[in-house]
Amino acid sequence: MRHAHALIALTLLLSPPALAQEDLLRPVGQIALLPIGDSGREDIVGLVKTHWRPYFQTQDPLAFDRDSVRAGRFDLDHDGRAELVVMVTKTGWEAEKGFPLVVAAWTDKGWSAIGWSWGDEDTVFATDQIIGNWRTIDTGTQYLRWDRGLYGRVEKN
């Protein structure tokens, strides 16, 4: 019996550590971030102007135009209306964690930011984790988790 206990203890010591809950999240759908094009999409342009006014279509050295804006929609809270994810992909805007992105929900006044993060246009996914009826978002480098009315960033391990 003493050998059985020693074998179990050795097995536990040599086993890889248990995965954190974040590592168990599964994607349920990609939030496809696509170019917004040369015209239309004024609702998206309005959101961009609200949050990046000094840089959007200006003469600033870090300025960008519609060619550097990607947008995608996904119903994150299961209400039948898709939320919006917008990313700026202009060269020079990338940081260690990727390009800046904003998650927005539609209100009677237009799009309202409910979360901020960083990511890559090809690696933004809605996951199977639901908190407060809102899906967690995997940006490739961070998770966005619903927390009291907004998405909060959680670094990936």
Backbone as JSON, one array per atom type, in Angstrom:
{
  "sequence": "MRHAHALIALTLLLSPPALAQEDLLRPVGQIALLPIGDSGREDIVGLVKTHWRPYFQTQDPLAFDRDSVRAGRFDLDHDGRAELVVMVTKTGWEAEKGFPLVVAAWTDKGWSAIGWSWGDEDTVFATDQIIGNWRTIDTGTQYLRWDRGLYGRVEKN",
  "N": [[0.81, -1.19, 0.0], [1.99, 1.18, 0.7], [3.64, 1.65, -1.45], [1.78, 2.16, -3.43], [0.71, 4.62, -2.63], [3.02, 6.18, -2.89], [3.43, 5.97, -5.66], [1.13, 7.26, -6.63], [1.57, 9.84, -5.59], [3.94, 10.49, -6.97], [3.02, 10.45, -9.58], [1.23, 12.61, -9.51], [3.06, 14.67, -9.06], [4.55, 14.65, -11.42], [2.7, 15.18, -13.34], [1.33, 17.45, -15.76], [0.59, 20.89, -14.91], [-2.74, 21.77, -13.92], [-5.0, 23.08, -16.32], [-5.75, 26.5, -16.56], [-8.93, 28.12, -16.17], [-9.3, 29.89, -18.3], [-7.86, 28.71, -20.34], [-9.48, 26.76, -21.22], [-11.49, 27.73, -22.75], [-13.58, 27.69, -25.57], [-13.77, 28.51, -29.0], [-16.74, 29.79, -30.53], [-17.43, 31.13, -32.73], [-15.95, 33.06, -35.31], [-15.26, 36.51, -35.19], [-15.48, 38.17, -37.83], [-13.4, 40.53, -39.05], [-13.65, 42.92, -41.3], [-12.71, 45.07, -44.09], [-14.12, 48.38, -44.17], [-14.71, 49.68, -46.48], [-14.97, 52.2, -49.14], [-17.15, 53.89, -48.99], [-20.32, 54.6, -47.37], [-21.49, 52.86, -44.41], [-21.77, 54.67, -42.3], [-22.5, 54.65, -39.65], [-20.49, 53.17, -38.42], [-18.27, 54.74, -39.05], [-18.97, 56.95, -37.54], [-18.58, 55.98, -34.92], [-15.81, 55.54, -34.99], [-14.92, 58.18, -35.43], [-15.73, 59.3, -33.02], [-14.04, 58.12, -31.11], [-11.44, 58.19, -32.12], [-10.93, 60.71, -33.15], [-8.77, 62.72, -33.38], [-7.09, 61.44, -35.15], [-8.39, 60.18, -37.27], [-8.71, 60.51, -40.62], [-7.13, 62.87, -40.72], [-4.38, 65.25, -40.63], [-2.46, 64.42, -38.9], [0.62, 62.84, -37.89], [0.15, 60.18, -37.18], [-2.18, 59.6, -38.45], [-5.04, 57.96, -39.93], [-7.11, 56.39, -42.44], [-10.22, 55.29, -43.94], [-9.34, 52.92, -45.1], [-7.86, 51.65, -43.18], [-9.55, 50.71, -41.28], [-11.29, 48.12, -39.77], [-14.18, 46.09, -39.4], [-16.57, 44.13, -37.63], [-19.42, 42.07, -36.83], [-21.28, 40.55, -34.17], [-23.63, 38.72, -32.33], [-23.36, 39.13, -29.16], [-24.71, 39.06, -26.73], [-27.0, 37.59, -26.97], [-29.45, 38.78, -27.75], [-30.57, 39.03, -30.18], [-29.64, 41.14, -31.67], [-26.77, 42.21, -33.26], [-23.6, 43.01, -31.82], [-20.89, 45.36, -32.28], [-17.56, 45.17, -33.45], [-14.67, 46.99, -33.81], [-11.61, 47.64, -35.4], [-8.45, 49.25, -35.64], [-6.13, 49.09, -38.11], [-3.82, 50.28, -39.0], [-0.46, 50.69, -40.07], [2.0, 51.23, -37.67], [0.27, 51.6, -35.6], [0.18, 49.27, -34.24], [0.72, 47.48, -31.27], [2.44, 45.68, -28.65], [0.52, 43.75, -27.98], [-1.08, 43.68, -30.21], [-3.34, 45.24, -32.59], [-5.36, 48.16, -31.84], [-8.68, 47.75, -30.59], [-12.22, 48.19, -30.37], [-15.2, 47.31, -28.69], [-18.62, 47.6, -29.27], [-22.0, 48.5, -28.39], [-25.3, 48.88, -29.68], [-27.18, 51.81, -29.2], [-29.88, 54.15, -28.53], [-28.65, 56.44, -29.31], [-26.7, 55.75, -31.07], [-23.66, 53.85, -31.69], [-22.15, 52.64, -28.76], [-19.27, 52.45, -26.8], [-18.29, 49.49, -25.18], [-16.18, 48.02, -24.41], [-12.58, 47.61, -24.59], [-9.62, 46.6, -26.26], [-6.8, 44.75, -27.55], [-5.65, 43.23, -30.54], [-5.51, 40.93, -33.35], [-6.61, 41.12, -36.68], [-7.41, 38.64, -37.67], [-7.81, 36.93, -35.55], [-9.94, 37.18, -33.7], [-12.42, 36.01, -31.69], [-15.66, 34.91, -30.64], [-16.42, 33.23, -27.65], [-17.31, 30.12, -25.94], [-17.8, 30.71, -23.31], [-20.02, 32.27, -21.12], [-20.95, 35.09, -19.39], [-23.07, 36.75, -17.29], [-24.95, 36.76, -19.35], [-23.45, 37.52, -21.54], [-21.1, 36.78, -24.07], [-17.7, 35.77, -23.69], [-14.89, 37.26, -25.23], [-12.24, 36.3, -27.3], [-9.3, 37.73, -28.12], [-7.01, 36.88, -29.2], [-4.67, 37.7, -27.89], [-5.66, 38.54, -25.51], [-8.42, 38.11, -23.22], [-11.74, 39.28, -23.33], [-13.93, 39.85, -20.87], [-17.23, 39.91, -19.63], [-18.23, 42.26, -17.24], [-20.05, 43.72, -14.95], [-21.52, 45.52, -16.7], [-19.62, 46.27, -18.61], [-16.96, 45.23, -20.82], [-14.12, 43.71, -19.51], [-10.55, 43.53, -19.67], [-8.57, 40.6, -19.7], [-5.5, 39.21, -19.31], [-4.07, 36.72, -21.38], [-2.79, 33.56, -20.41]],
  "CA": [[0.0, 0.0, 0.0], [2.89, 2.32, 0.76], [4.11, 1.88, -2.81], [0.67, 2.75, -4.19], [0.68, 6.04, -2.27], [4.2, 6.8, -3.49], [3.18, 6.03, -7.09], [0.14, 8.33, -6.85], [2.25, 11.11, -5.33], [4.87, 10.72, -8.07], [2.2, 10.75, -10.76], [0.75, 13.98, -9.35], [4.19, 15.58, -9.21], [5.02, 14.67, -12.8], [1.61, 15.58, -14.22], [1.36, 18.88, -16.08], [-0.35, 21.62, -14.07], [-4.1, 21.86, -14.44], [-5.21, 24.25, -17.14], [-6.58, 27.55, -16.01], [-10.24, 28.17, -16.82], [-9.17, 30.6, -19.57], [-7.31, 27.83, -21.36], [-10.51, 25.8, -21.62], [-12.5, 28.39, -23.56], [-13.67, 27.21, -26.95], [-14.41, 29.49, -29.9], [-18.01, 29.4, -31.13], [-17.53, 31.82, -34.01], [-15.01, 34.14, -35.54], [-15.81, 37.83, -35.47], [-14.74, 38.51, -39.04], [-13.14, 41.96, -39.15], [-13.49, 43.19, -42.72], [-12.61, 46.49, -44.43], [-15.43, 49.03, -44.24], [-14.91, 50.19, -47.84], [-14.77, 53.63, -49.41], [-18.35, 54.69, -48.73], [-21.32, 53.98, -46.52], [-21.09, 52.47, -43.05], [-21.62, 55.91, -41.54], [-22.6, 54.35, -38.21], [-19.15, 52.75, -37.99], [-17.44, 55.93, -39.14], [-19.32, 57.77, -36.38], [-17.89, 55.42, -33.75], [-14.39, 55.81, -35.17], [-14.72, 59.61, -35.2], [-15.91, 59.58, -31.6], [-12.93, 57.65, -30.27], [-10.14, 58.44, -32.72], [-11.08, 61.96, -33.91], [-7.52, 63.41, -33.76], [-6.3, 60.64, -36.09], [-9.18, 59.7, -38.4], [-8.74, 61.39, -41.79], [-6.52, 64.16, -40.38], [-3.0, 65.4, -41.07], [-1.58, 63.96, -37.84], [1.56, 61.8, -38.35], [-0.43, 58.85, -36.94], [-3.51, 59.59, -39.05], [-5.46, 56.81, -40.75], [-8.38, 56.6, -43.14], [-11.14, 54.15, -43.97], [-8.62, 51.72, -45.5], [-7.25, 51.04, -41.99], [-10.61, 50.37, -40.33], [-11.94, 46.82, -39.97], [-15.34, 45.97, -38.53], [-17.32, 42.88, -37.65], [-20.58, 42.04, -35.92], [-21.6, 39.26, -33.57], [-24.58, 38.88, -31.22], [-22.63, 38.67, -27.97], [-25.58, 38.95, -25.55], [-28.15, 36.74, -27.31], [-30.69, 39.55, -27.81], [-31.0, 39.1, -31.57], [-28.98, 42.28, -32.33], [-25.32, 42.03, -33.21], [-22.72, 44.07, -31.35], [-19.91, 45.75, -33.28], [-16.14, 45.21, -33.08], [-13.94, 47.81, -34.78], [-10.16, 47.62, -35.18], [-7.61, 50.12, -36.47], [-5.01, 48.24, -38.55], [-2.82, 51.15, -39.65], [0.93, 50.5, -39.7], [2.38, 52.19, -36.65], [-0.69, 51.53, -34.5], [0.29, 47.98, -33.57], [1.47, 47.41, -30.01], [2.86, 44.31, -28.32], [-0.65, 42.86, -27.94], [-1.82, 43.75, -31.46], [-3.93, 46.51, -32.98], [-6.44, 48.55, -30.93], [-10.04, 47.44, -30.99], [-13.3, 48.59, -29.48], [-16.46, 46.57, -28.8], [-19.69, 48.58, -29.06], [-23.39, 48.06, -28.42], [-26.15, 49.9, -30.27], [-28.11, 52.51, -28.3], [-30.7, 55.1, -29.29], [-27.77, 57.52, -29.76], [-25.66, 55.18, -31.93], [-22.79, 52.86, -31.07], [-21.53, 53.03, -27.49], [-18.17, 51.54, -26.45], [-18.48, 48.68, -23.97], [-14.94, 47.3, -24.14], [-11.4, 47.94, -25.36], [-8.58, 45.58, -26.18], [-5.82, 44.68, -28.62], [-5.72, 41.93, -31.2], [-5.17, 40.8, -34.76], [-7.88, 41.02, -37.4], [-7.77, 37.25, -37.97], [-7.85, 36.08, -34.35], [-10.95, 37.63, -32.75], [-13.46, 34.98, -31.64], [-16.59, 34.77, -29.52], [-16.17, 31.93, -27.03], [-18.44, 29.44, -25.31], [-18.01, 31.2, -21.95], [-21.04, 33.31, -21.03], [-21.02, 35.71, -18.07], [-24.11, 37.77, -17.33], [-25.57, 36.62, -20.68], [-22.54, 38.02, -22.58], [-20.0, 35.89, -24.42], [-16.33, 36.22, -23.57], [-14.24, 37.43, -26.53], [-10.82, 35.98, -27.35], [-8.69, 38.6, -29.13], [-5.73, 36.3, -29.58], [-3.7, 38.01, -26.84], [-6.4, 38.84, -24.29], [-9.85, 37.8, -23.17], [-12.64, 40.32, -22.86], [-14.98, 39.21, -20.06], [-18.27, 40.82, -19.17], [-18.12, 42.55, -15.82], [-20.84, 44.87, -14.49], [-21.89, 46.47, -17.74], [-18.56, 46.53, -19.57], [-15.97, 44.17, -20.99], [-12.82, 43.95, -18.9], [-9.47, 42.74, -20.27], [-7.86, 39.61, -18.9], [-4.36, 38.72, -20.08], [-4.01, 35.27, -21.59], [-1.59, 32.95, -19.81]],
  "C": [[0.86, 1.26, 0.0], [3.4, 2.65, -0.64], [3.02, 2.52, -3.67], [0.58, 4.25, -3.91], [1.85, 6.79, -2.9], [4.0, 6.95, -4.99], [2.17, 7.14, -7.43], [0.79, 9.69, -6.65], [3.2, 11.46, -6.47], [4.12, 11.11, -9.34], [1.7, 12.19, -10.69], [1.87, 15.0, -9.54], [4.62, 15.73, -10.67], [3.94, 15.1, -13.79], [1.72, 17.06, -14.55], [0.35, 19.6, -15.2], [-1.72, 21.69, -14.74], [-4.24, 23.15, -15.25], [-6.08, 25.25, -16.41], [-7.89, 27.57, -16.78], [-10.15, 28.86, -18.18], [-8.69, 29.69, -20.69], [-8.34, 26.83, -21.87], [-11.59, 26.43, -22.5], [-12.43, 27.9, -25.0], [-14.32, 28.29, -27.82], [-15.72, 28.93, -30.43], [-18.22, 30.09, -32.47], [-16.5, 32.92, -34.12], [-15.78, 35.43, -35.76], [-14.97, 38.37, -36.64], [-14.62, 40.02, -39.16], [-12.74, 42.28, -40.58], [-13.35, 44.68, -42.98], [-14.0, 47.11, -44.55], [-15.7, 49.64, -45.61], [-14.8, 51.7, -47.92], [-15.98, 54.49, -49.11], [-19.34, 53.89, -47.89], [-20.76, 53.68, -45.14], [-20.91, 53.69, -42.14], [-21.76, 55.69, -40.04], [-21.24, 53.94, -37.65], [-18.2, 53.94, -38.01], [-17.72, 56.85, -37.95], [-18.63, 57.29, -35.12], [-16.4, 55.72, -33.82], [-14.1, 57.29, -34.9], [-14.85, 59.96, -33.72], [-14.65, 59.24, -30.81], [-11.54, 57.94, -30.83], [-10.14, 59.73, -33.54], [-9.75, 62.62, -34.29], [-6.74, 62.69, -34.87], [-7.07, 60.23, -37.35], [-9.29, 60.78, -39.46], [-8.25, 62.8, -41.45], [-5.1, 64.21, -40.95], [-2.0, 64.96, -40.0], [-0.63, 62.89, -38.38], [1.04, 60.37, -38.14], [-1.82, 58.71, -37.56], [-3.77, 58.31, -39.85], [-6.77, 57.17, -41.42], [-9.19, 55.32, -43.15], [-10.44, 52.84, -44.33], [-8.04, 50.96, -44.3], [-8.28, 50.66, -40.93], [-11.24, 49.04, -40.73], [-13.09, 46.72, -38.98], [-16.0, 44.61, -38.71], [-18.43, 42.91, -36.63], [-20.8, 40.62, -35.42], [-22.58, 39.53, -32.43], [-23.96, 38.28, -29.96], [-23.53, 38.43, -26.76], [-26.9, 38.23, -25.83], [-29.48, 37.5, -27.34], [-31.22, 39.68, -29.23], [-30.41, 40.27, -32.35], [-27.48, 42.12, -32.16], [-24.62, 43.27, -32.63], [-21.64, 44.28, -32.41], [-18.51, 45.69, -32.68], [-15.43, 45.96, -34.2], [-12.47, 47.82, -34.4], [-9.48, 48.59, -36.15], [-6.36, 49.31, -36.82], [-3.92, 49.02, -39.27], [-1.42, 50.8, -39.15], [1.34, 51.61, -38.74], [1.45, 52.19, -35.45], [-0.58, 50.22, -33.73], [1.17, 48.09, -32.33], [1.84, 45.95, -29.77], [1.7, 43.32, -28.38], [-1.49, 42.91, -29.21], [-2.31, 45.15, -31.75], [-5.07, 46.86, -32.01], [-7.8, 48.17, -31.49], [-11.02, 47.91, -29.93], [-14.51, 47.68, -29.77], [-17.56, 47.57, -28.46], [-21.06, 47.93, -29.15], [-24.22, 49.22, -28.96], [-27.08, 50.48, -29.21], [-28.95, 53.45, -29.15], [-29.89, 56.29, -29.8], [-26.66, 57.01, -30.68], [-24.84, 54.17, -31.17], [-22.15, 53.43, -29.81], [-20.49, 52.0, -27.1], [-18.48, 50.81, -25.15], [-17.24, 47.85, -23.65], [-13.83, 47.69, -25.09], [-10.37, 46.85, -25.21], [-7.59, 45.78, -27.32], [-5.96, 43.32, -29.28], [-5.24, 42.0, -32.64], [-6.46, 40.55, -35.5], [-8.33, 39.59, -37.7], [-7.99, 36.38, -36.74], [-8.84, 36.55, -33.3], [-12.13, 36.66, -32.83], [-14.39, 35.19, -30.45], [-16.39, 33.37, -28.97], [-17.44, 31.34, -26.44], [-18.69, 29.92, -23.88], [-19.01, 32.36, -21.97], [-21.1, 33.78, -19.59], [-22.06, 36.82, -18.15], [-24.78, 37.86, -18.67], [-24.69, 37.13, -21.82], [-21.41, 37.04, -22.81], [-18.65, 36.56, -24.15], [-15.74, 36.26, -24.97], [-12.76, 37.09, -26.38], [-10.21, 36.82, -28.47], [-7.38, 38.05, -29.66], [-4.69, 36.52, -28.51], [-4.36, 38.26, -25.49], [-7.8, 38.25, -24.38], [-10.57, 39.06, -22.75], [-13.79, 39.62, -22.18], [-15.96, 40.25, -19.57], [-18.17, 40.99, -17.67], [-18.86, 43.85, -15.5], [-21.07, 45.93, -15.56], [-20.84, 46.82, -18.77], [-17.7, 45.28, -19.72], [-14.67, 44.6, -20.33], [-11.79, 43.03, -19.53], [-8.84, 41.81, -19.24], [-6.73, 39.09, -19.79], [-4.42, 37.21, -20.21], [-2.71, 34.74, -20.99], [-0.63, 32.46, -20.86]]
}
